[in-house]
PDB file of C-alpha atoms in Angstrom:
ATOM      1  CA  MET A   1     -20.588  72.686  34.021  1.00 55.00           C
ATOM      2  CA  ALA A   2     -19.712  69.235  34.401  1.00 67.00           C
ATOM      3  CA  ASP A   3     -20.329  67.644  38.159  1.00 79.00           C
ATOM      4  CA  ASP A   4     -17.455  65.090  38.728  1.00 84.00           C
ATOM      5  CA  LEU A   5     -19.184  63.243  41.505  1.00 87.00           C
ATOM      6  CA  ALA A   6     -22.188  62.780  39.103  1.00 85.00           C
ATOM      7  CA  LEU A   7     -19.727  61.288  36.663  1.00 83.00           C
ATOM      8  CA  ARG A   8     -18.289  59.411  38.839  1.00 84.00           C
ATOM      9  CA  VAL A   9     -21.543  58.157  40.039  1.00 86.00           C
ATOM     10  CA  ALA A  10     -22.324  57.179  36.473  1.00 85.00           C
ATOM     11  CA  THR A  11     -19.353  55.671  35.742  1.00 83.00           C
ATOM     12  CA  TYR A  12     -19.267  53.083  38.746  1.00 86.00           C
ATOM     13  CA  LYS A  13     -22.689  52.568  37.896  1.00 88.00           C
ATOM     14  CA  VAL A  14     -21.977  51.356  34.224  1.00 85.00           C
ATOM     15  CA  LEU A  15     -18.927  49.450  35.448  1.00 83.00           C
ATOM     16  CA  ALA A  16     -21.042  47.611  38.204  1.00 87.00           C
ATOM     17  CA  ASP A  17     -23.535  46.694  35.560  1.00 88.00           C
ATOM     18  CA  TYR A  18     -21.061  45.224  33.530  1.00 85.00           C
ATOM     19  CA  ALA A  19     -19.270  43.424  36.097  1.00 87.00           C
ATOM     20  CA  LYS A  20     -22.535  42.004  37.002  1.00 90.00           C
ATOM     21  CA  ASP A  21     -23.344  40.853  33.603  1.00 89.00           C
ATOM     22  CA  ARG A  22     -19.908  38.884  33.703  1.00 88.00           C
ATOM     23  CA  TYR A  23     -20.332  37.482  37.096  1.00 91.00           C
ATOM     24  CA  ASP A  24     -23.826  36.048  36.461  1.00 93.00           C
ATOM     25  CA  GLU A  25     -22.291  34.553  33.143  1.00 92.00           C
ATOM     26  CA  ALA A  26     -19.486  33.147  35.077  1.00 92.00           C
ATOM     27  CA  ARG A  27     -21.819  31.808  37.471  1.00 94.00           C
ATOM     28  CA  ALA A  28     -23.962  30.142  34.736  1.00 94.00           C
ATOM     29  CA  GLN A  29     -20.918  28.578  33.665  1.00 94.00           C
ATOM     30  CA  MET A  30     -19.905  27.505  36.851  1.00 95.00           C
ATOM     31  CA  ALA A  31     -23.428  26.348  37.532  1.00 93.00           C
ATOM     32  CA  ALA A  32     -23.153  23.783  34.638  1.00 94.00           C
ATOM     33  CA  ARG A  33     -19.999  22.152  35.782  1.00 95.00           C
ATOM     34  CA  MET A  34     -21.270  21.740  39.608  1.00 95.00           C
ATOM     35  CA  HIS A  35     -23.466  19.300  41.241  1.00 94.00           C
ATOM     36  CA  ASN A  36     -25.925  20.503  44.281  1.00 93.00           C
ATOM     37  CA  GLY A  37     -24.440  20.732  47.440  1.00 93.00           C
ATOM     38  CA  ASP A  38     -20.970  21.545  45.966  1.00 95.00           C
ATOM     39  CA  ARG A  39     -18.231  23.622  47.672  1.00 96.00           C
ATOM     40  CA  LEU A  40     -14.965  24.918  45.833  1.00 95.00           C
ATOM     41  CA  ALA A  41     -12.259  27.100  46.982  1.00 95.00           C
ATOM     42  CA  ALA A  42     -11.119  29.914  44.576  1.00 94.00           C
ATOM     43  CA  VAL A  43      -7.367  30.578  44.828  1.00 93.00           C
ATOM     44  CA  ASP A  44      -4.882  32.520  43.150  1.00 89.00           C
ATOM     45  CA  ALA A  45      -1.468  30.895  42.021  1.00 88.00           C
ATOM     46  CA  ARG A  46       0.193  31.093  45.350  1.00 89.00           C
ATOM     47  CA  GLY A  47      -2.656  29.151  46.746  1.00 91.00           C
ATOM     48  CA  VAL A  48      -4.459  32.108  48.753  1.00 91.00           C
ATOM     49  CA  LYS A  49      -7.885  31.595  49.191  1.00 94.00           C
ATOM     50  CA  LEU A  50     -10.726  34.770  47.696  1.00 92.00           C
ATOM     51  CA  ALA A  51     -13.569  33.146  48.113  1.00 95.00           C
ATOM     52  CA  ALA A  52     -15.899  29.996  48.623  1.00 95.00           C
ATOM     53  CA  VAL A  53     -17.866  29.401  45.294  1.00 96.00           C
ATOM     54  CA  THR A  54     -20.910  27.249  46.391  1.00 96.00           C
ATOM     55  CA  LYS A  55     -24.174  25.435  44.630  1.00 96.00           C
ATOM     56  CA  ARG A  56     -27.000  25.272  46.666  1.00 93.00           C
ATOM     57  CA  ASP A  57     -28.888  22.298  47.185  1.00 91.00           C
ATOM     58  CA  PRO A  58     -32.172  23.088  47.740  1.00 90.00           C
ATOM     59  CA  LYS A  59     -34.681  20.799  49.303  1.00 88.00           C
ATOM     60  CA  PRO A  60     -38.349  20.010  47.654  1.00 89.00           C
ATOM     61  CA  GLU A  61     -40.946  22.567  48.284  1.00 91.00           C
ATOM     62  CA  ALA A  62     -44.661  21.355  48.241  1.00 92.00           C
ATOM     63  CA  ARG A  63     -47.598  23.698  48.118  1.00 92.00           C
ATOM     64  CA  ILE A  64     -51.130  23.143  47.003  1.00 92.00           C
ATOM     65  CA  THR A  65     -52.268  24.016  43.900  1.00 93.00           C
ATOM     66  CA  ASP A  66     -55.613  22.972  43.625  1.00 93.00           C
ATOM     67  CA  MET A  67     -57.643  23.236  46.999  1.00 91.00           C
ATOM     68  CA  ALA A  68     -60.763  21.621  45.049  1.00 92.00           C
ATOM     69  CA  LYS A  69     -58.960  18.577  44.432  1.00 94.00           C
ATOM     70  CA  LEU A  70     -57.210  18.380  47.607  1.00 94.00           C
ATOM     71  CA  ARG A  71     -60.258  18.985  49.503  1.00 91.00           C
ATOM     72  CA  ALA A  72     -62.114  16.268  47.476  1.00 94.00           C
ATOM     73  CA  TRP A  73     -59.602  13.716  48.397  1.00 95.00           C
ATOM     74  CA  VAL A  74     -59.632  14.924  52.282  1.00 93.00           C
ATOM     75  CA  ALA A  75     -63.529  14.430  52.334  1.00 93.00           C
ATOM     76  CA  THR A  76     -62.557  10.792  51.396  1.00 94.00           C
ATOM     77  CA  HIS A  77     -59.574   9.984  53.513  1.00 95.00           C
ATOM     78  CA  TYR A  78     -59.687  12.570  56.200  1.00 93.00           C
ATOM     79  CA  GLU A  79     -62.684  13.432  56.610  1.00 91.00           C
ATOM     80  CA  ASP A  80     -62.577  14.626  60.250  1.00 92.00           C
ATOM     81  CA  HIS A  81     -60.292  17.319  59.193  1.00 92.00           C
ATOM     82  CA  LEU A  82     -62.433  19.027  57.179  1.00 91.00           C
ATOM     83  CA  VAL A  83     -63.934  22.487  58.489  1.00 88.00           C
ATOM     84  CA  SER A  84     -66.887  24.229  57.962  1.00 86.00           C
ATOM     85  CA  GLY A  85     -66.818  27.905  57.209  1.00 84.00           C
ATOM     86  CA  ILE A  86     -68.962  30.523  55.473  1.00 80.00           C
ATOM     87  CA  GLU A  87     -67.894  31.719  51.798  1.00 80.00           C
ATOM     88  CA  VAL A  88     -69.264  35.023  50.930  1.00 77.00           C
ATOM     89  CA  THR A  89     -71.076  35.359  47.756  1.00 82.00           C
ATOM     90  CA  GLY A  90     -72.157  39.078  47.351  1.00 80.00           C
ATOM     91  CA  SER A  91     -70.252  41.992  46.956  1.00 85.00           C
ATOM     92  CA  ASP A  92     -68.967  43.437  50.190  1.00 77.00           C
ATOM     93  CA  PRO A  93     -71.228  46.595  50.390  1.00 79.00           C
ATOM     94  CA  GLU A  94     -74.394  44.293  50.273  1.00 74.00           C
ATOM     95  CA  VAL A  95     -72.788  42.077  52.778  1.00 74.00           C
ATOM     96  CA  HIS A  96     -71.938  45.160  55.050  1.00 74.00           C
ATOM     97  CA  GLU A  97     -75.004  46.543  54.749  1.00 67.00           C
ATOM     98  CA  VAL A  98     -77.252  43.300  55.500  1.00 70.00           C
ATOM     99  CA  LEU A  99     -75.138  40.570  56.769  1.00 66.00           C
ATOM    100  CA  ILE A 100     -76.017  37.335  58.012  1.00 72.00           C
ATOM    101  CA  ARG A 101     -79.460  38.581  59.854  1.00 77.00           C
ATOM    102  CA  HIS A 102     -81.036  40.280  57.060  1.00 78.00           C
ATOM    103  CA  ALA A 103     -79.795  38.205  53.952  1.00 70.00           C
ATOM    104  CA  PRO A 104     -78.689  34.972  54.437  1.00 74.00           C
ATOM    105  CA  HIS A 105     -79.135  34.433  50.941  1.00 82.00           C
ATOM    106  CA  LEU A 106     -75.683  36.046  50.517  1.00 72.00           C
ATOM    107  CA  LEU A 107     -73.839  33.254  52.452  1.00 75.00           C
ATOM    108  CA  ARG A 108     -73.219  29.718  52.120  1.00 77.00           C
ATOM    109  CA  GLU A 109     -71.516  26.976  54.106  1.00 78.00           C
ATOM    110  CA  VAL A 110     -68.489  25.489  52.710  1.00 82.00           C
ATOM    111  CA  GLN A 111     -65.930  22.904  53.827  1.00 88.00           C
ATOM    112  CA  LYS A 112     -62.212  24.088  54.021  1.00 89.00           C
ATOM    113  CA  VAL A 113     -59.342  21.320  54.852  1.00 92.00           C
ATOM    114  CA  SER A 114     -57.842  22.452  57.966  1.00 92.00           C
ATOM    115  CA  PRO A 115     -54.302  24.212  58.113  1.00 92.00           C
ATOM    116  CA  ASP A 116     -52.903  21.696  60.297  1.00 93.00           C
ATOM    117  CA  LEU A 117     -53.505  18.976  57.668  1.00 94.00           C
ATOM    118  CA  VAL A 118     -52.540  20.982  55.026  1.00 94.00           C
ATOM    119  CA  ARG A 119     -49.224  21.621  56.935  1.00 94.00           C
ATOM    120  CA  LEU A 120     -48.801  17.529  57.897  1.00 94.00           C
ATOM    121  CA  ILE A 121     -49.624  17.195  53.658  1.00 95.00           C
ATOM    122  CA  THR A 122     -47.051  19.533  52.621  1.00 95.00           C
ATOM    123  CA  ASP A 123     -44.247  18.668  55.352  1.00 94.00           C
ATOM    124  CA  ALA A 124     -44.751  15.134  54.258  1.00 94.00           C
ATOM    125  CA  SER A 125     -44.674  15.790  50.351  1.00 95.00           C
ATOM    126  CA  LYS A 126     -41.417  17.669  50.940  1.00 92.00           C
ATOM    127  CA  LYS A 127     -39.752  14.686  52.857  1.00 92.00           C
ATOM    128  CA  ALA A 128     -41.411  12.161  50.280  1.00 93.00           C
ATOM    129  CA  GLY A 129     -40.437  14.368  47.133  1.00 91.00           C
ATOM    130  CA  ALA A 130     -43.764  13.847  45.885  1.00 93.00           C
ATOM    131  CA  PRO A 131     -47.607  14.386  46.953  1.00 95.00           C
ATOM    132  CA  VAL A 132     -48.364  12.416  49.989  1.00 95.00           C
ATOM    133  CA  GLY A 133     -51.121  12.327  52.839  1.00 94.00           C
ATOM    134  CA  PRO A 134     -49.443  12.207  56.195  1.00 93.00           C
ATOM    135  CA  GLY A 135     -50.380   8.521  56.501  1.00 93.00           C
ATOM    136  CA  GLY A 136     -48.184   7.954  53.301  1.00 91.00           C
ATOM    137  CA  GLU A 137     -50.909   7.792  50.950  1.00 93.00           C
ATOM    138  CA  ALA A 138     -49.529   8.200  47.239  1.00 93.00           C
ATOM    139  CA  ASP A 139     -50.529  10.590  44.581  1.00 92.00           C
ATOM    140  CA  VAL A 140     -52.411  13.156  46.914  1.00 94.00           C
ATOM    141  CA  PRO A 141     -54.493  15.243  44.268  1.00 95.00           C
ATOM    142  CA  GLY A 142     -54.014  19.004  44.557  1.00 94.00           C
ATOM    143  CA  VAL A 143     -50.481  19.026  45.686  1.00 95.00           C
ATOM    144  CA  THR A 144     -47.423  19.499  43.561  1.00 94.00           C
ATOM    145  CA  VAL A 145     -43.806  19.034  44.752  1.00 94.00           C
ATOM    146  CA  GLN A 146     -41.094  20.707  43.035  1.00 92.00           C
ATOM    147  CA  THR A 147     -37.100  21.356  43.643  1.00 87.00           C
ATOM    148  CA  SER A 148     -35.524  24.215  42.453  1.00 86.00           C
ATOM    149  CA  GLU A 149     -31.783  24.094  40.176  1.00 86.00           C
ATOM    150  CA  GLY A 150     -29.261  24.980  42.636  1.00 87.00           C
ATOM    151  CA  THR A 151     -27.795  28.481  42.352  1.00 89.00           C
ATOM    152  CA  VAL A 152     -24.181  29.263  42.305  1.00 91.00           C
ATOM    153  CA  SER A 153     -23.230  31.827  45.277  1.00 90.00           C
ATOM    154  CA  CYS A 154     -19.656  33.143  46.188  1.00 91.00           C
ATOM    155  CA  LEU A 155     -18.656  34.469  49.243  1.00 92.00           C
ATOM    156  CA  PRO A 156     -15.453  36.533  49.112  1.00 92.00           C
ATOM    157  CA  THR A 157     -12.755  36.427  52.056  1.00 91.00           C
ATOM    158  CA  ASP A 158     -12.064  39.591  53.924  1.00 91.00           C
ATOM    159  CA  GLU A 159      -8.657  39.605  51.950  1.00 90.00           C
ATOM    160  CA  ALA A 160      -9.993  39.038  48.423  1.00 90.00           C
ATOM    161  CA  LEU A 161     -10.020  42.380  47.192  1.00 89.00           C
ATOM    162  CA  GLY A 162      -6.373  43.109  48.378  1.00 89.00           C
ATOM    163  CA  VAL A 163      -5.140  39.876  46.503  1.00 88.00           C
ATOM    164  CA  VAL A 164      -7.087  40.718  43.134  1.00 87.00           C
ATOM    165  CA  VAL A 165      -5.675  44.278  43.313  1.00 88.00           C
ATOM    166  CA  GLY A 166      -2.218  42.560  43.715  1.00 88.00           C
ATOM    167  CA  MET A 167      -2.892  40.384  40.903  1.00 86.00           C
ATOM    168  CA  LEU A 168      -4.067  43.289  38.646  1.00 86.00           C
ATOM    169  CA  GLN A 169      -0.279  44.962  39.994  1.00 88.00           C
ATOM    170  CA  SER A 170       1.682  41.897  39.174  1.00 88.00           C
ATOM    171  CA  GLY A 171       0.177  41.185  35.563  1.00 85.00           C
ATOM    172  CA  GLU A 172      -1.442  38.005  36.614  1.00 85.00           C
ATOM    173  CA  LEU A 173      -4.890  38.790  36.245  1.00 81.00           C
ATOM    174  CA  ASP A 174      -5.083  41.592  32.822  1.00 79.00           C
ATOM    175  CA  LEU A 175      -7.715  44.416  33.077  1.00 77.00           C
ATOM    176  CA  PHE A 176      -7.947  44.439  29.813  1.00 72.00           C
ATOM    177  CA  ASP A 177      -9.298  40.771  29.960  1.00 72.00           C
ATOM    178  CA  VAL A 178     -12.143  41.820  32.668  1.00 71.00           C
ATOM    179  CA  LEU A 179     -13.194  45.056  30.858  1.00 73.00           C
ATOM    180  CA  PRO A 180     -14.345  45.678  27.567  1.00 68.00           C
ATOM    181  CA  VAL A 181     -11.557  47.841  26.399  1.00 61.00           C
ATOM    182  CA  GLY A 182     -10.857  47.839  22.550  1.00 55.00           C
ATOM    183  CA  GLY A 183     -13.432  45.226  22.261  1.00 53.00           C
ATOM    184  CA  ASP A 184     -17.026  44.612  21.806  1.00 57.00           C
ATOM    185  CA  VAL A 185     -19.440  45.835  24.114  1.00 56.00           C
TER     186      VAL A 185
END
C-alpha cells in the first residue's frame, strides 16, 4: 500500500537535493565573477528585487601552529610571559594513585606561553596579515595567518517566492530549464 505522505517527503527530498546542487554550482560561478565584499541585487525583468547576493570579505585568521617554536621565540623576546606549569608524563591511573607526594618522577616542570600573550600575538597577526609579535616583531615562528576565500550567499526578500512563482506562470522562467525533465540527470 502506497503512503502518499512518504512519497511526498521522498519527492521533496530528491528535488531539494537537486536544487541544492544547482544552487551550489551557480554560487561557485558567481564567486568567480565577484570580488570579496561585493553585493549585488537579483532583480526580475520588471526590476523587482528577489534577493541580495553577497560575497563575504573574510578577515585574516591567526592561529598557533607550532607551540614549541613560539615558546622558543617567546623565551628570547618576551621571557616574562613564560609561565611555569606541570606536565604529567605518567598514565592517568598512575598519577591518580600516587600524585606528587608519592611519585614526583611522574611530573616535570615546563614553560608555557601565557594565554594573554598568545591572544596579543594572534590579534596583532590578524591585523598585520602576517605572523608578528605584539611589539611589531616580524616572522614570529609557530604562528600562521590565513585568509579564507570569500563565500557567496543569497538572502531572498520576503516577496521572492511569489515573484519566482509569477515568473514561472508568465513563462519568463521555464520550469524545464530548472528541473532535469527530459535531459540527463
